[in-house]
Amino acid sequence: MSSLYHECIELLKNRNVSLYDIAECVLLLQKPYYDDLTIEQCEEAVESTIRKREVQHAIITGINIDMACEEKKFYSKSIEEKILEDYSLYGVDEVLAYGICNLYGSIALTNFGYIDKTKPGIIGELNNDKKQCNTFLDDIVGAIAAAAASRLAHRK
Ligand code: MG
C-alpha cells in the first residue's frame, strides 16, 4: 500500500477521525437501502476510497490548510481569518470535497449534500469541536463517506 495512504490514515487519526467513524456515517447513509449491510463492508468501502490517489491528495491538502491556519502559518492573513472562523461564503473547503465526490458520480454528490445538511456522527462532532480548525476536514470526511456510500450503491 502506498505511503500516501498511510500518511492519510495518520493525519486523520491525529485530527481525531478514524476509519470506523467514517464507516458509521456510511452505514447510516446506506442502511435504509439494504438491511444486511455491515459496518465491516462500510469500513472496506472507506478504505478503498482512501486508496485513490486523488482522494489522498485532497485529504492531505485539506488537513494541511486547517493545520497551517491553526498555527497561524497561512501566508494570507485575510484568508486565514476566514478559514479559522469557517466563514460560510468562503466555499473552497466544499469545492475540494466536491473533487472527491466527482470521482464517484452524481450519487456521491447527492449523498454529500445530505451529509452536509444532517451532519451525522463524526461530521457533527467535527463541526462542534472548538479545539482545532476543522473547516476543510469536516467536508473531506463528509465527501469520503459520500463517496464510499455511492461505491456500495454502485456495487449492489
Ligand atoms: Mg467546511
mmCIF file of C-alpha atoms in Angstrom, residues 22-155:
data_model
loop_
_atom_site.group_PDB
_atom_site.id
_atom_site.type_symbol
_atom_site.label_atom_id
_atom_site.label_comp_id
_atom_site.label_asym_id
_atom_site.label_seq_id
_atom_site.Cartn_x
_atom_site.Cartn_y
_atom_site.Cartn_z
ATOM 1 C CA ILE A 22 -16.398 7.419 8.673
ATOM 2 C CA ALA A 23 -17.768 3.881 8.210
ATOM 3 C CA GLU A 24 -20.512 4.638 10.752
ATOM 4 C CA CYS A 25 -21.567 7.575 8.586
ATOM 5 C CA VAL A 26 -21.654 5.330 5.517
ATOM 6 C CA LEU A 27 -23.770 2.756 7.347
ATOM 7 C CA LEU A 28 -26.222 5.467 8.351
ATOM 8 C CA LEU A 29 -26.493 6.642 4.735
ATOM 9 C CA GLN A 30 -26.894 3.205 3.152
ATOM 10 C CA LYS A 31 -28.783 1.246 5.817
ATOM 11 C CA PRO A 32 -32.210 2.311 4.535
ATOM 12 C CA TYR A 33 -31.423 0.684 1.168
ATOM 13 C CA TYR A 34 -30.052 -2.675 2.340
ATOM 14 C CA ASP A 35 -30.693 -4.065 5.785
ATOM 15 C CA ASP A 36 -27.940 -6.701 5.502
ATOM 16 C CA LEU A 37 -25.193 -4.065 5.200
ATOM 17 C CA THR A 38 -22.486 -4.451 7.881
ATOM 18 C CA ILE A 39 -20.072 -1.948 9.436
ATOM 19 C CA GLU A 40 -17.206 -4.109 8.079
ATOM 20 C CA GLN A 41 -18.430 -3.647 4.494
ATOM 21 C CA CYS A 42 -18.672 0.085 5.113
ATOM 22 C CA GLU A 43 -15.132 0.161 6.514
ATOM 23 C CA GLU A 44 -13.891 -1.673 3.407
ATOM 24 C CA ALA A 45 -15.588 0.880 1.153
ATOM 25 C CA VAL A 46 -13.994 3.734 3.130
ATOM 26 C CA GLU A 47 -10.574 2.091 2.820
ATOM 27 C CA SER A 48 -10.947 1.623 -0.928
ATOM 28 C CA THR A 49 -11.968 5.258 -1.302
ATOM 29 C CA ILE A 50 -8.860 6.434 0.568
ATOM 30 C CA ARG A 51 -6.701 4.227 -1.682
ATOM 31 C CA LYS A 52 -7.409 6.537 -4.621
ATOM 32 C CA ARG A 53 -4.568 8.917 -5.356
ATOM 33 C CA GLU A 54 -6.807 11.965 -5.935
ATOM 34 C CA VAL A 55 -8.602 11.344 -2.645
ATOM 35 C CA GLN A 56 -5.268 11.119 -0.825
ATOM 36 C CA HIS A 57 -4.165 14.429 -2.316
ATOM 37 C CA ALA A 58 -7.409 16.107 -1.216
ATOM 38 C CA ILE A 59 -7.170 14.706 2.351
ATOM 39 C CA ILE A 60 -3.554 15.780 2.852
ATOM 40 C CA THR A 61 -4.041 19.201 1.253
ATOM 41 C CA GLY A 62 -7.207 19.990 3.210
ATOM 42 C CA ILE A 63 -5.825 18.936 6.587
ATOM 43 C CA ASN A 64 -2.595 20.829 5.924
ATOM 44 C CA ILE A 65 -4.574 24.016 5.266
ATOM 45 C CA ASP A 66 -6.537 23.553 8.530
ATOM 46 C CA MET A 67 -3.299 22.982 10.473
ATOM 47 C CA ALA A 68 -1.421 25.875 8.864
ATOM 48 C CA CYS A 69 -4.263 28.243 9.817
ATOM 49 C CA GLU A 70 -4.435 26.860 13.336
ATOM 50 C CA GLU A 71 -0.691 27.514 13.749
ATOM 51 C CA LYS A 72 -1.095 30.972 12.131
ATOM 52 C CA LYS A 73 1.261 29.964 9.333
ATOM 53 C CA PHE A 74 -1.014 30.650 6.380
ATOM 54 C CA TYR A 75 0.507 33.266 4.059
ATOM 55 C CA SER A 76 -2.674 35.289 3.507
ATOM 56 C CA LYS A 77 -3.963 36.559 6.843
ATOM 57 C CA SER A 78 -7.332 37.620 5.409
ATOM 58 C CA ILE A 79 -7.976 34.107 4.103
ATOM 59 C CA GLU A 80 -6.544 32.554 7.278
ATOM 60 C CA GLU A 81 -9.127 34.502 9.266
ATOM 61 C CA LYS A 82 -11.967 33.270 7.042
ATOM 62 C CA ILE A 83 -10.815 29.647 7.357
ATOM 63 C CA LEU A 84 -10.416 29.892 11.140
ATOM 64 C CA GLU A 85 -13.926 31.275 11.586
ATOM 65 C CA ASP A 86 -15.298 28.788 8.992
ATOM 66 C CA TYR A 87 -16.808 31.707 7.081
ATOM 67 C CA SER A 88 -19.832 30.338 5.211
ATOM 68 C CA LEU A 89 -19.154 32.200 1.945
ATOM 69 C CA TYR A 90 -15.522 31.065 1.707
ATOM 70 C CA GLY A 91 -16.541 27.865 -0.091
ATOM 71 C CA VAL A 92 -13.163 26.431 -1.143
ATOM 72 C CA ASP A 93 -13.427 23.699 1.509
ATOM 73 C CA GLU A 94 -16.593 22.418 -0.210
ATOM 74 C CA VAL A 95 -15.006 22.695 -3.654
ATOM 75 C CA LEU A 96 -12.088 20.495 -2.571
ATOM 76 C CA ALA A 97 -14.586 17.958 -1.195
ATOM 77 C CA TYR A 98 -16.576 18.007 -4.471
ATOM 78 C CA GLY A 99 -13.365 16.875 -6.121
ATOM 79 C CA ILE A 100 -13.594 13.633 -4.125
ATOM 80 C CA CYS A 101 -17.317 13.222 -4.905
ATOM 81 C CA ASN A 102 -16.801 13.848 -8.619
ATOM 82 C CA LEU A 103 -14.715 10.674 -8.849
ATOM 83 C CA TYR A 104 -17.825 8.693 -7.870
ATOM 84 C CA GLY A 105 -20.578 10.317 -9.893
ATOM 85 C CA SER A 106 -23.842 12.011 -9.080
ATOM 86 C CA ILE A 107 -24.926 9.673 -6.236
ATOM 87 C CA ALA A 108 -21.851 10.804 -4.286
ATOM 88 C CA LEU A 109 -22.752 14.464 -4.792
ATOM 89 C CA THR A 110 -26.321 13.876 -3.618
ATOM 90 C CA ASN A 111 -25.028 11.966 -0.571
ATOM 91 C CA PHE A 112 -22.586 14.779 0.180
ATOM 92 C CA GLY A 113 -25.376 17.344 0.152
ATOM 93 C CA TYR A 114 -27.399 15.193 2.533
ATOM 94 C CA ILE A 115 -24.461 14.710 4.934
ATOM 95 C CA ASP A 116 -23.669 18.421 4.830
ATOM 96 C CA LYS A 117 -27.259 19.180 5.848
ATOM 97 C CA THR A 118 -27.805 16.494 8.513
ATOM 98 C CA LYS A 119 -24.219 16.304 9.891
ATOM 99 C CA PRO A 120 -24.386 12.715 11.174
ATOM 100 C CA GLY A 121 -21.943 11.277 13.750
ATOM 101 C CA ILE A 122 -18.339 12.341 13.286
ATOM 102 C CA ILE A 123 -19.331 15.222 10.950
ATOM 103 C CA GLY A 124 -21.402 16.825 13.697
ATOM 104 C CA GLU A 125 -18.608 16.240 16.211
ATOM 105 C CA LEU A 126 -16.062 17.938 13.947
ATOM 106 C CA ASN A 127 -18.481 20.786 13.379
ATOM 107 C CA ASN A 128 -18.929 21.411 17.103
ATOM 108 C CA ASP A 129 -15.272 20.869 18.036
ATOM 109 C CA LYS A 130 -13.746 24.181 19.100
ATOM 110 C CA LYS A 131 -10.293 22.779 19.960
ATOM 111 C CA GLN A 132 -8.985 22.575 16.399
ATOM 112 C CA CYS A 133 -9.716 24.019 12.956
ATOM 113 C CA ASN A 134 -11.904 21.564 11.013
ATOM 114 C CA THR A 135 -13.001 23.843 8.186
ATOM 115 C CA PHE A 136 -11.586 21.582 5.444
ATOM 116 C CA LEU A 137 -11.661 18.345 7.455
ATOM 117 C CA ASP A 138 -15.435 18.147 8.001
ATOM 118 C CA ASP A 139 -16.090 18.451 4.253
ATOM 119 C CA ILE A 140 -13.355 15.972 3.391
ATOM 120 C CA VAL A 141 -14.699 13.385 5.846
ATOM 121 C CA GLY A 142 -18.237 14.010 4.536
ATOM 122 C CA ALA A 143 -17.034 13.528 0.957
ATOM 123 C CA ILE A 144 -15.197 10.281 1.810
ATOM 124 C CA ALA A 145 -18.366 8.936 3.465
ATOM 125 C CA ALA A 146 -20.480 10.063 0.492
ATOM 126 C CA ALA A 147 -18.053 8.502 -1.995
ATOM 127 C CA ALA A 148 -17.850 5.222 -0.046
ATOM 128 C CA ALA A 149 -21.652 5.072 0.174
ATOM 129 C CA SER A 150 -22.044 5.530 -3.569
ATOM 130 C CA ARG A 151 -19.339 2.906 -4.125
ATOM 131 C CA LEU A 152 -21.536 0.454 -2.200
ATOM 132 C CA ALA A 153 -24.626 1.607 -4.091
ATOM 133 C CA HIS A 154 -22.950 1.029 -7.472
ATOM 134 C CA ARG A 155 -21.857 -2.458 -6.440
#
